[in-house]
mmCIF file of C-alpha atoms in Angstrom:
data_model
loop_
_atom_site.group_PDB
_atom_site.id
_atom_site.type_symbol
_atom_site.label_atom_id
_atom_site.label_comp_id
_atom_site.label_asym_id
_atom_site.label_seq_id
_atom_site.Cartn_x
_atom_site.Cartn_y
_atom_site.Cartn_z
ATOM 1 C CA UNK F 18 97.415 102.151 168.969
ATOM 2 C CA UNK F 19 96.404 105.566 167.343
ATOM 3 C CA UNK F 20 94.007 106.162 164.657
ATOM 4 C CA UNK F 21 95.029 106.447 161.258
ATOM 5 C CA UNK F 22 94.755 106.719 157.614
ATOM 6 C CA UNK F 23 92.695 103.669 156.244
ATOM 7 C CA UNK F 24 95.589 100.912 155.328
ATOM 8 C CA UNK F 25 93.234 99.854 151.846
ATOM 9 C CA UNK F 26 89.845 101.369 150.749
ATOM 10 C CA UNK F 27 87.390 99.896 148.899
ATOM 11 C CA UNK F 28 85.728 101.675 146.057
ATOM 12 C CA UNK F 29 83.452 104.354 146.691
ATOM 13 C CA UNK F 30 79.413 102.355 146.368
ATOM 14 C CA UNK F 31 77.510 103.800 143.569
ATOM 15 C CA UNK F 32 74.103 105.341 145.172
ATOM 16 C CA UNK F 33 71.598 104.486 142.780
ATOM 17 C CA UNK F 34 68.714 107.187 142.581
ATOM 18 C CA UNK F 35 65.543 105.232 143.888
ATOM 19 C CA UNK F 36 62.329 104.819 141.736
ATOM 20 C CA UNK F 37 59.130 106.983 142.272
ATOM 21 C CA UNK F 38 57.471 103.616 143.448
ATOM 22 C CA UNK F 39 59.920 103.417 146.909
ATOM 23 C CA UNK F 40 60.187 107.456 147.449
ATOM 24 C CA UNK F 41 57.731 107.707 150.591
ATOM 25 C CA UNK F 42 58.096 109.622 153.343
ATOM 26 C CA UNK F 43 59.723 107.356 156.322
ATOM 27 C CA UNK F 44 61.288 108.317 159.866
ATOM 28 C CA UNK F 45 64.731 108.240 159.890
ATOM 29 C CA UNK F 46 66.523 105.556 161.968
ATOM 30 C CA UNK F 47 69.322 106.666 163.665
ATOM 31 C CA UNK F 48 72.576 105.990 162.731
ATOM 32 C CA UNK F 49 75.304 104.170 164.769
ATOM 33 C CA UNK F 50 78.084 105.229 166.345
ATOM 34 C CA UNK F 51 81.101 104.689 164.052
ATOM 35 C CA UNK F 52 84.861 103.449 164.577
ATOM 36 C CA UNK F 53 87.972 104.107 163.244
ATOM 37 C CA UNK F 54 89.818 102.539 160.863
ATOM 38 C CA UNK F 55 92.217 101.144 163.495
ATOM 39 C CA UNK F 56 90.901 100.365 166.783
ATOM 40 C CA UNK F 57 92.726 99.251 169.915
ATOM 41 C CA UNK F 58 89.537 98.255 172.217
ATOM 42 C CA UNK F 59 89.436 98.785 175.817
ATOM 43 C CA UNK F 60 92.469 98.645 178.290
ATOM 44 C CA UNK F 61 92.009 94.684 178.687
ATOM 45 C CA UNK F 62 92.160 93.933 175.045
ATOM 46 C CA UNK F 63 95.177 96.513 174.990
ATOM 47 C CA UNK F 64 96.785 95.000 177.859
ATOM 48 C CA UNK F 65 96.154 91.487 176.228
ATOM 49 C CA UNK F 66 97.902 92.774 172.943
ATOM 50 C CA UNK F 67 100.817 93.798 174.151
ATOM 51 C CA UNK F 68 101.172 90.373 175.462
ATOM 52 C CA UNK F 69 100.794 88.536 172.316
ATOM 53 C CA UNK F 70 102.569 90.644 170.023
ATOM 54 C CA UNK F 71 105.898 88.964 170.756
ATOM 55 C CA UNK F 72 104.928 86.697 168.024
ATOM 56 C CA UNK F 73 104.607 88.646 164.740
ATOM 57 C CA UNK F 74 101.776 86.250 163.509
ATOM 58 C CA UNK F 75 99.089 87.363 165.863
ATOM 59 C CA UNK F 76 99.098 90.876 164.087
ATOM 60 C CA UNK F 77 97.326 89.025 161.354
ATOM 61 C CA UNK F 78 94.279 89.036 163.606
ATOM 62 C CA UNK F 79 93.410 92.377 163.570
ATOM 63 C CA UNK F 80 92.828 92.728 160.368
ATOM 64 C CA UNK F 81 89.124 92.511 158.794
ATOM 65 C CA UNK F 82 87.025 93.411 155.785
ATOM 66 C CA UNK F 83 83.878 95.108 155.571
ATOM 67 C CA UNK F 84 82.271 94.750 152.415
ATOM 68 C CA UNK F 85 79.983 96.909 150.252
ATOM 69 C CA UNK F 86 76.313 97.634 151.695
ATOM 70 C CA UNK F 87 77.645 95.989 154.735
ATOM 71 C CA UNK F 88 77.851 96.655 158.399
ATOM 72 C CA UNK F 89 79.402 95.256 161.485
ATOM 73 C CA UNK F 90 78.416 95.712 164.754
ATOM 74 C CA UNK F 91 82.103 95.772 167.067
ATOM 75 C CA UNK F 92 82.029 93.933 170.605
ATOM 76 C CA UNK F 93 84.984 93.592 173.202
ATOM 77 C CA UNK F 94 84.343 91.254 176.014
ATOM 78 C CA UNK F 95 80.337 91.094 175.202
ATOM 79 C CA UNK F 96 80.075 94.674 175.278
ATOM 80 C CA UNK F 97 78.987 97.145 172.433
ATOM 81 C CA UNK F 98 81.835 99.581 170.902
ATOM 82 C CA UNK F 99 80.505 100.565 167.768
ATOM 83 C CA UNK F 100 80.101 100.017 164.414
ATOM 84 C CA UNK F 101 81.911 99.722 161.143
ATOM 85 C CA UNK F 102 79.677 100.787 158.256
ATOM 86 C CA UNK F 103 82.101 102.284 155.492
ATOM 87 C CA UNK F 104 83.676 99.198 153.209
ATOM 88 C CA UNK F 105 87.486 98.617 153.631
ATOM 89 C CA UNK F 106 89.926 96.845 155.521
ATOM 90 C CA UNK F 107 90.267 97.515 159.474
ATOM 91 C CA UNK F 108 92.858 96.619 161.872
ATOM 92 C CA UNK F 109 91.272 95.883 165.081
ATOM 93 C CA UNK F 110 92.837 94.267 168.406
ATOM 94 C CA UNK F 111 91.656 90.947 168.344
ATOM 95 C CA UNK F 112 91.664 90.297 172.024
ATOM 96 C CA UNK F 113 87.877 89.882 173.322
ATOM 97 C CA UNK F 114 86.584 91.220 169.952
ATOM 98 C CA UNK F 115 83.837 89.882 168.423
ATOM 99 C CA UNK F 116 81.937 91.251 164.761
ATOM 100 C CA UNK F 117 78.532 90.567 164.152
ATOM 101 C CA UNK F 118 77.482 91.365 160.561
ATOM 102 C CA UNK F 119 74.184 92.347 158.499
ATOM 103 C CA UNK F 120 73.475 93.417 155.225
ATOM 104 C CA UNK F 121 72.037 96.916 153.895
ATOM 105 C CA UNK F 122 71.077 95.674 150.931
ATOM 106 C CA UNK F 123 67.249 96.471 149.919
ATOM 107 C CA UNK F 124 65.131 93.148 150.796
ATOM 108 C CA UNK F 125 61.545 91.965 150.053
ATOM 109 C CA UNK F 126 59.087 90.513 152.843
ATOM 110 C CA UNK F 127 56.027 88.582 150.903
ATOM 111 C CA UNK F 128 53.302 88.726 153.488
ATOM 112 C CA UNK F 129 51.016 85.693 151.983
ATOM 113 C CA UNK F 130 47.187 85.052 152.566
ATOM 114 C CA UNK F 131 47.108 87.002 155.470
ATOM 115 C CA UNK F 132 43.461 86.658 156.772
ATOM 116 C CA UNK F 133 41.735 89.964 158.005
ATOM 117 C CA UNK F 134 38.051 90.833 158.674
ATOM 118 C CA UNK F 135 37.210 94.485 156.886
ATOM 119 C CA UNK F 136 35.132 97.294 158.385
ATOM 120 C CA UNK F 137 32.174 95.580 157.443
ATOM 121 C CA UNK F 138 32.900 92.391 159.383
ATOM 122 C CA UNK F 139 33.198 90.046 156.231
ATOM 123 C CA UNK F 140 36.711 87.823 156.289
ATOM 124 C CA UNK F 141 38.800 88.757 153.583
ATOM 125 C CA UNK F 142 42.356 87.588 152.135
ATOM 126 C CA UNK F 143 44.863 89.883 152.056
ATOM 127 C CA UNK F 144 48.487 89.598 150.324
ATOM 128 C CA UNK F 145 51.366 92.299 150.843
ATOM 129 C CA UNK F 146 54.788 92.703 150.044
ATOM 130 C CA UNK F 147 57.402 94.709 152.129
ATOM 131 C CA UNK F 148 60.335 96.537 150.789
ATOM 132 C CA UNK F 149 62.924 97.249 153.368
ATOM 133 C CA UNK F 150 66.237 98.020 154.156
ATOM 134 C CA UNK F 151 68.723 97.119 157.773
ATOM 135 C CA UNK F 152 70.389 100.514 158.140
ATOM 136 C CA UNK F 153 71.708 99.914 161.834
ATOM 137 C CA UNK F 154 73.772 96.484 162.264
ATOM 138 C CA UNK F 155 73.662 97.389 166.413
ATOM 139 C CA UNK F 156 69.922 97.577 166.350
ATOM 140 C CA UNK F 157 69.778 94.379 164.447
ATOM 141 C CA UNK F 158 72.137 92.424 165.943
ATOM 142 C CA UNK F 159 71.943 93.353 169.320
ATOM 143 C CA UNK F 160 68.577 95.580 169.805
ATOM 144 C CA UNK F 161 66.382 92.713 169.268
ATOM 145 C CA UNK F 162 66.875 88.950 168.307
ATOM 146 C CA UNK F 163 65.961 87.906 164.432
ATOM 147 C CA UNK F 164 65.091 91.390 162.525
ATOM 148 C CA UNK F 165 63.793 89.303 159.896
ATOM 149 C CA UNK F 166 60.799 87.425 162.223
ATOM 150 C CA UNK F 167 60.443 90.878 163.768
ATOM 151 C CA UNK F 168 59.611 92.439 160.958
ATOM 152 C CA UNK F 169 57.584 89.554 159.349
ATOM 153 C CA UNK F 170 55.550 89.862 162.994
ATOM 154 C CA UNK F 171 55.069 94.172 163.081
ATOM 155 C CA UNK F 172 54.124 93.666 159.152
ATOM 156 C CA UNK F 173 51.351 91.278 159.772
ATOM 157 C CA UNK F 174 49.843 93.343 162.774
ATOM 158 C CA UNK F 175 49.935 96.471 160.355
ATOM 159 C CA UNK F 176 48.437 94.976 157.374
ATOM 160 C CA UNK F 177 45.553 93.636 159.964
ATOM 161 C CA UNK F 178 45.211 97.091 161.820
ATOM 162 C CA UNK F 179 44.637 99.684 158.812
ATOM 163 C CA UNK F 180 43.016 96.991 156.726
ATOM 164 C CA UNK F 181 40.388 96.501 158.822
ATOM 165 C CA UNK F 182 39.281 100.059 159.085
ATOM 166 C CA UNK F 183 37.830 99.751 155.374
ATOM 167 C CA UNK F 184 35.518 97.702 153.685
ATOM 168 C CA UNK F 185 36.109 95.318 151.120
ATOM 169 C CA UNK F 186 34.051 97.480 148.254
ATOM 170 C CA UNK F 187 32.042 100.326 148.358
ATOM 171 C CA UNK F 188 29.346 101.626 146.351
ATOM 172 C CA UNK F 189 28.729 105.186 148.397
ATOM 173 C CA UNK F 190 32.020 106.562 146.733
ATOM 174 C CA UNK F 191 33.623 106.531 150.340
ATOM 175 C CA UNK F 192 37.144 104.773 150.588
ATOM 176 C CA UNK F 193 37.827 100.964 150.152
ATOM 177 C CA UNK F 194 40.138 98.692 150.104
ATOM 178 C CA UNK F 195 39.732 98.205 146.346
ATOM 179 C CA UNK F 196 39.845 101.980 145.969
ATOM 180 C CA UNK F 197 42.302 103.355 148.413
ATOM 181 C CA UNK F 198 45.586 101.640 147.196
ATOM 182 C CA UNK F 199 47.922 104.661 147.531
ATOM 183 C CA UNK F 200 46.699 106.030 150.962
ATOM 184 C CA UNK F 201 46.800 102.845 152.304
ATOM 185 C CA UNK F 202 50.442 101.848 151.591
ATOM 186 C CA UNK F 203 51.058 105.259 152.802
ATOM 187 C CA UNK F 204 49.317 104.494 155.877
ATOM 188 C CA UNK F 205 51.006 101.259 156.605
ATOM 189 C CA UNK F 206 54.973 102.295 155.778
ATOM 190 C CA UNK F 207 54.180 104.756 158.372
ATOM 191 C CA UNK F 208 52.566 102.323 161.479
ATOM 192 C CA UNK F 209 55.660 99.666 160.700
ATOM 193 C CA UNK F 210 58.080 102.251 160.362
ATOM 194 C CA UNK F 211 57.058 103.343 163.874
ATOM 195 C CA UNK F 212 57.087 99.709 165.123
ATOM 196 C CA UNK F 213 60.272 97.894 163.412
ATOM 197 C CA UNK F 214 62.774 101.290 164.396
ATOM 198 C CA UNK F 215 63.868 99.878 167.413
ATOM 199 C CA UNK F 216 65.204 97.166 165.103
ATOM 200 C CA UNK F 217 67.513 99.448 162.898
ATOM 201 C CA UNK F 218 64.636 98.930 159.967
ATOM 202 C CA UNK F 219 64.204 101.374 157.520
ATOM 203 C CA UNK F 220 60.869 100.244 155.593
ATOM 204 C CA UNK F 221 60.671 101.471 151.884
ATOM 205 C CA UNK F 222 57.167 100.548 150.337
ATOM 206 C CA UNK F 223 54.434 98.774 151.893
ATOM 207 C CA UNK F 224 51.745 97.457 148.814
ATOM 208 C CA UNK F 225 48.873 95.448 148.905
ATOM 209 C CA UNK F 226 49.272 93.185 145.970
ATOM 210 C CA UNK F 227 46.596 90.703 146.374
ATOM 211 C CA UNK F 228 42.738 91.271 147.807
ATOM 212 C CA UNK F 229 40.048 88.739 147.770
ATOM 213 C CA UNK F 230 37.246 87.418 150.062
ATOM 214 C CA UNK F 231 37.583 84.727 152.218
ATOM 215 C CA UNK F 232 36.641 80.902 151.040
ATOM 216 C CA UNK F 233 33.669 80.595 153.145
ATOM 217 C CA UNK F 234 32.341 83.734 151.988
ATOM 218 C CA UNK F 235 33.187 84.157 148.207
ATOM 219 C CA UNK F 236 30.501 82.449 146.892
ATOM 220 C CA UNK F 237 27.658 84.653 148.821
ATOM 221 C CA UNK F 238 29.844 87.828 148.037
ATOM 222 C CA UNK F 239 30.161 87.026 144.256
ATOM 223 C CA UNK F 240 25.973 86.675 144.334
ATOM 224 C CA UNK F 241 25.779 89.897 146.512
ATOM 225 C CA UNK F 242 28.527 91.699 143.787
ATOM 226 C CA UNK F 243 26.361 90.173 140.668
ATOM 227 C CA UNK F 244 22.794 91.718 142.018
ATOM 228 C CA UNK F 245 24.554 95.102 142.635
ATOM 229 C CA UNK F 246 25.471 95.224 139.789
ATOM 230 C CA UNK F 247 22.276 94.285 137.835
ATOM 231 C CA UNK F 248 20.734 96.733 140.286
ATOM 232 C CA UNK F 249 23.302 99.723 138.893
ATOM 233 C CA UNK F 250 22.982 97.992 135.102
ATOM 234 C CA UNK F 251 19.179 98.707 135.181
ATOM 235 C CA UNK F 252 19.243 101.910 136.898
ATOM 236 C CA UNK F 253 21.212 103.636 134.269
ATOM 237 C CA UNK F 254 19.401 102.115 131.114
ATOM 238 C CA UNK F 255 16.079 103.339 133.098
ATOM 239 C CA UNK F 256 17.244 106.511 133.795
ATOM 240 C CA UNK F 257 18.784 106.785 129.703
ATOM 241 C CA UNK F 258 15.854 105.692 128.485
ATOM 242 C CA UNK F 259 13.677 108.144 130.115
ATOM 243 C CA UNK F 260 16.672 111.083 129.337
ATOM 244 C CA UNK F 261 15.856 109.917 125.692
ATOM 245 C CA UNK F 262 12.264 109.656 125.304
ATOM 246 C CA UNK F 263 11.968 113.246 127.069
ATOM 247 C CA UNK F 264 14.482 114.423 124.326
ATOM 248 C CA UNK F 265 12.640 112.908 121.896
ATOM 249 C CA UNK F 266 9.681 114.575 122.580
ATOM 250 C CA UNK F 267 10.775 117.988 122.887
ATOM 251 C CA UNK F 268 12.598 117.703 119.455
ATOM 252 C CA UNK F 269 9.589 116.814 118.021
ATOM 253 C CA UNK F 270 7.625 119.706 119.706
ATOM 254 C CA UNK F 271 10.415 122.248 118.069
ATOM 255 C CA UNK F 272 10.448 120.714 114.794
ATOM 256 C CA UNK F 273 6.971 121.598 114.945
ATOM 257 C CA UNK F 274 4.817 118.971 115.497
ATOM 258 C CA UNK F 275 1.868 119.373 117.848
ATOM 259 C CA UNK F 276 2.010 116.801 120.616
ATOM 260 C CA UNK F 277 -1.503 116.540 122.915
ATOM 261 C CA UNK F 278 -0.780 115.232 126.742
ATOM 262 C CA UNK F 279 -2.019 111.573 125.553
ATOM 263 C CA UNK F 280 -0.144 111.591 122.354
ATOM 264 C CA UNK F 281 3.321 112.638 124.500
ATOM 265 C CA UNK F 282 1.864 109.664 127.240
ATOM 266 C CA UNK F 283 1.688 107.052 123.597
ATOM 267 C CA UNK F 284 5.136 108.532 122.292
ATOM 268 C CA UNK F 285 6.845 108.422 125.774
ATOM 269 C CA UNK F 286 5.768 105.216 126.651
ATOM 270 C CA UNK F 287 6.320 103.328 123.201
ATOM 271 C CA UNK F 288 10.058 104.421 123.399
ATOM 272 C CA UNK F 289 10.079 103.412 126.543
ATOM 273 C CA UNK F 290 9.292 99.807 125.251
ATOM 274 C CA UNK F 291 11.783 99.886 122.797
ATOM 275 C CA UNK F 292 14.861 101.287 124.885
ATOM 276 C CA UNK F 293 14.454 99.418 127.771
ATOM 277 C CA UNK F 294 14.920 95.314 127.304
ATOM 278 C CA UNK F 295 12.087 93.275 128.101
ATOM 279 C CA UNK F 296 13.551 89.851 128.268
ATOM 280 C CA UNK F 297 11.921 87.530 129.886
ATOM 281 C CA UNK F 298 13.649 85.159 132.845
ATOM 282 C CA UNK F 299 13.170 81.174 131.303
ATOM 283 C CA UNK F 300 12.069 78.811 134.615
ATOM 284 C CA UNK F 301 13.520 75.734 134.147
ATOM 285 C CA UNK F 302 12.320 72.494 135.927
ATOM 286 C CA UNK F 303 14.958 69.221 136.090
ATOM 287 C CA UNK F 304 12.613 66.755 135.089
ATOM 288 C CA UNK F 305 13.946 62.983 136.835
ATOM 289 C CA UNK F 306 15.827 61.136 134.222
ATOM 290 C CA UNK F 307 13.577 59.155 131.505
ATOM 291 C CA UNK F 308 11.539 62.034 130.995
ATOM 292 C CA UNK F 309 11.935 62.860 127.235
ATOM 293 C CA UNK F 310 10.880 66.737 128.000
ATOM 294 C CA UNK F 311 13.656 67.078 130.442
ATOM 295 C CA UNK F 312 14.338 71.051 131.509
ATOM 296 C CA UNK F 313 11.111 71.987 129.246
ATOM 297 C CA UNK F 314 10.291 75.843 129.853
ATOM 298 C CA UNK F 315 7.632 75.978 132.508
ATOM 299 C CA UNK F 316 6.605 80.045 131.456
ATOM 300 C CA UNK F 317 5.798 78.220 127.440
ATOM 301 C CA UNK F 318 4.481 74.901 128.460
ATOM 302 C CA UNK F 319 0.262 75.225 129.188
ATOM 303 C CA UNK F 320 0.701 71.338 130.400
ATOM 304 C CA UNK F 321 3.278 69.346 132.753
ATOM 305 C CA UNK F 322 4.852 67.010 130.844
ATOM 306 C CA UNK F 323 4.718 63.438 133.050
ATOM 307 C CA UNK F 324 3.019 62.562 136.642
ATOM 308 C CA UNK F 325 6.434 62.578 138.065
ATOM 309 C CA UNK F 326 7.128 65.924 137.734
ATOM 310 C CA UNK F 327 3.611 66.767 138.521
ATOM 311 C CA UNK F 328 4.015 68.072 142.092
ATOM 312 C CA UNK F 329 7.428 70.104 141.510
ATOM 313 C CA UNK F 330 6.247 71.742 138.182
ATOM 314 C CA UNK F 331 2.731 73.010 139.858
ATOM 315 C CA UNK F 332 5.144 74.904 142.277
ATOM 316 C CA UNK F 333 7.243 76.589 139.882
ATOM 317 C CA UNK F 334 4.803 77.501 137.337
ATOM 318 C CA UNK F 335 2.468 80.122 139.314
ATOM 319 C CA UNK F 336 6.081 81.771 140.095
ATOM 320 C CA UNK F 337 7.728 81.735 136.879
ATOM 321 C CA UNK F 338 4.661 82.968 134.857
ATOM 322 C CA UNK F 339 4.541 85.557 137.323
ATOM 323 C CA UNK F 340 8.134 86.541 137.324
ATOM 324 C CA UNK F 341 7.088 86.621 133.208
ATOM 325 C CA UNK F 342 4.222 88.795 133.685
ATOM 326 C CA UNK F 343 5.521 91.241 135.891
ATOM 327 C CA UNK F 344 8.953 91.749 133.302
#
């Protein structure tokens, strides 16, 4: 049997321009050997043909579809032949053949609470999604033995790898893992692309769409997060409010008015006083229940309010009015 014209061809697929979000840069898989429309297989199977053609049914065998964004990998006798990747009808000897399919249609791969411990050593919860693609049916069905579990496997081992080379948050301005979005996708379609080739992968996009710390360590991270962030809050009204009172001063030296060091020292520090807040912390003390001044405000109250209370309230108060003094 010779090669020939295709006997029926599908429509021509419509390649659909992909979206800025999936154009990275990824290594090309190669492609497989193709086949020809009609294929006779090796001697055996042409041997074995010849046989059974006597009966004009058995022709019906040779005849298969391959649909759109489809592939199928062509055995004789357990052994690979190639592959038929263009949609159509083929006539192939069905004597020791055997077609194993997969589709090349663009797939997702959720990667869910994926446990990692950042550069900083603190356990964090990381959730991904992979975009991806099966652009060799030989590599898939052959090459390895479930693409998909593969893949799931390589993706987890990348998202661990690069994530762990940054922290969580960072207040240096050096990369993070709350900052560095972009690079790090970048970084991770290329490590998986390396590892699921040998697979006939072709991986599209690689996003972190979910970042958090880990249970046993949120509720000590959220504290840490909240004092860094009063720490930043009152460095910049500090550092306004002295930017303002020196402003202040000078405009009133050019407007004329005569300012002696003391009265710039009195000027300075009274807007000092008024631009940056003064509010004082409120100690609270859980008095036990029948107390009728229950959570009374140890910085206002001079006296404790029951016997009860006595020994807890004597603690607190040195603190709290101190804490009050010092604000």
């Amino acid at each position: 049997m010779a090669s020939g014209a295709p006997l029926m061809q599908m429509p021509e697929q419509q390649v659909m321009a992909p979206q800025a979000l999936l154009a990275q840069p990824t290594i090309p898989v190669p492609a497989d050997p193709t086949v020809g429309t009609i294929t006779s297989g090796p001697g055996l199977s042409q041997a074995l043909f010849c046989v059974c053609c006597i009966n004009p049914m058995s022709c019906l065998g040779c005849f298969t579809k391959v649909d759109q964004n489809e592939q199928k990998a062509l055995l004789f006798w357990g052994k690979y032949h190639g592959t038929l990747s263009e949609p159509g009808i083929y006539c192939v000897n069905p004597c020791g053949r055997e077609l194993r399919s997969m589709s090349t249609k663009y797939n997702t791969l959720e990667l869910k609470d994926i446990k990692v411990v950042d550069a900083k050593g603190s356990p964090v919860v990381v959730s991904g999604v992979v975009t991806y693609a099966i652009v060799s049916a030989k590599k898939a069905c052959i090459d390895v033995e479930n693409p998909q579990n593969y893949l799931r496997l390589q993706s987890t081992a990348a998202l661990k790898h690069v994530t762990g080379r940054y922290p969580y948050s960072s207040s240096d301005g050096r990369g993070s893992l709350q900052t560095e979005g972009p690079a790090i996708s970048a970084e991770l379609v290329g490590i998986l692309q390396e590892k699921v080739t040998i697979a006939g992968i072709r991986v599209v996009n690689f996003e972190i769409v979910d970042l958090s710390y880990a249970a046993e360590v949120a509720q000590v991270m959220l504290v840490k997060q909240q004092a860094e962030a009063l720490v930043e809050a009152r460095r910049l009204i500090v550092s306004s409010a002295v930017d303002m009172a020196h402003q202040a001063v000078v405009q009133l030296e050019a407007q004329g008015s005569r300012l002696c060091e003391e009265a710039r020292e009195r000027v300075t520090t009274n807007l000092l006083a008024v631009f940056v807040p003064t509010h004082r912390q409120r100690q609270l003390c859980q008095c036990p229940p029948g107390d009728a001044r229950v959570g009374h405000d140890l910085a206002q109250d001079g006296e404790i309010a029951s016997p009860s209370c006595r020994s807890m309230c004597t603690n607190l108060l040195p603190i709290s009015i101190g804490v009050s003094s010092f604000r």
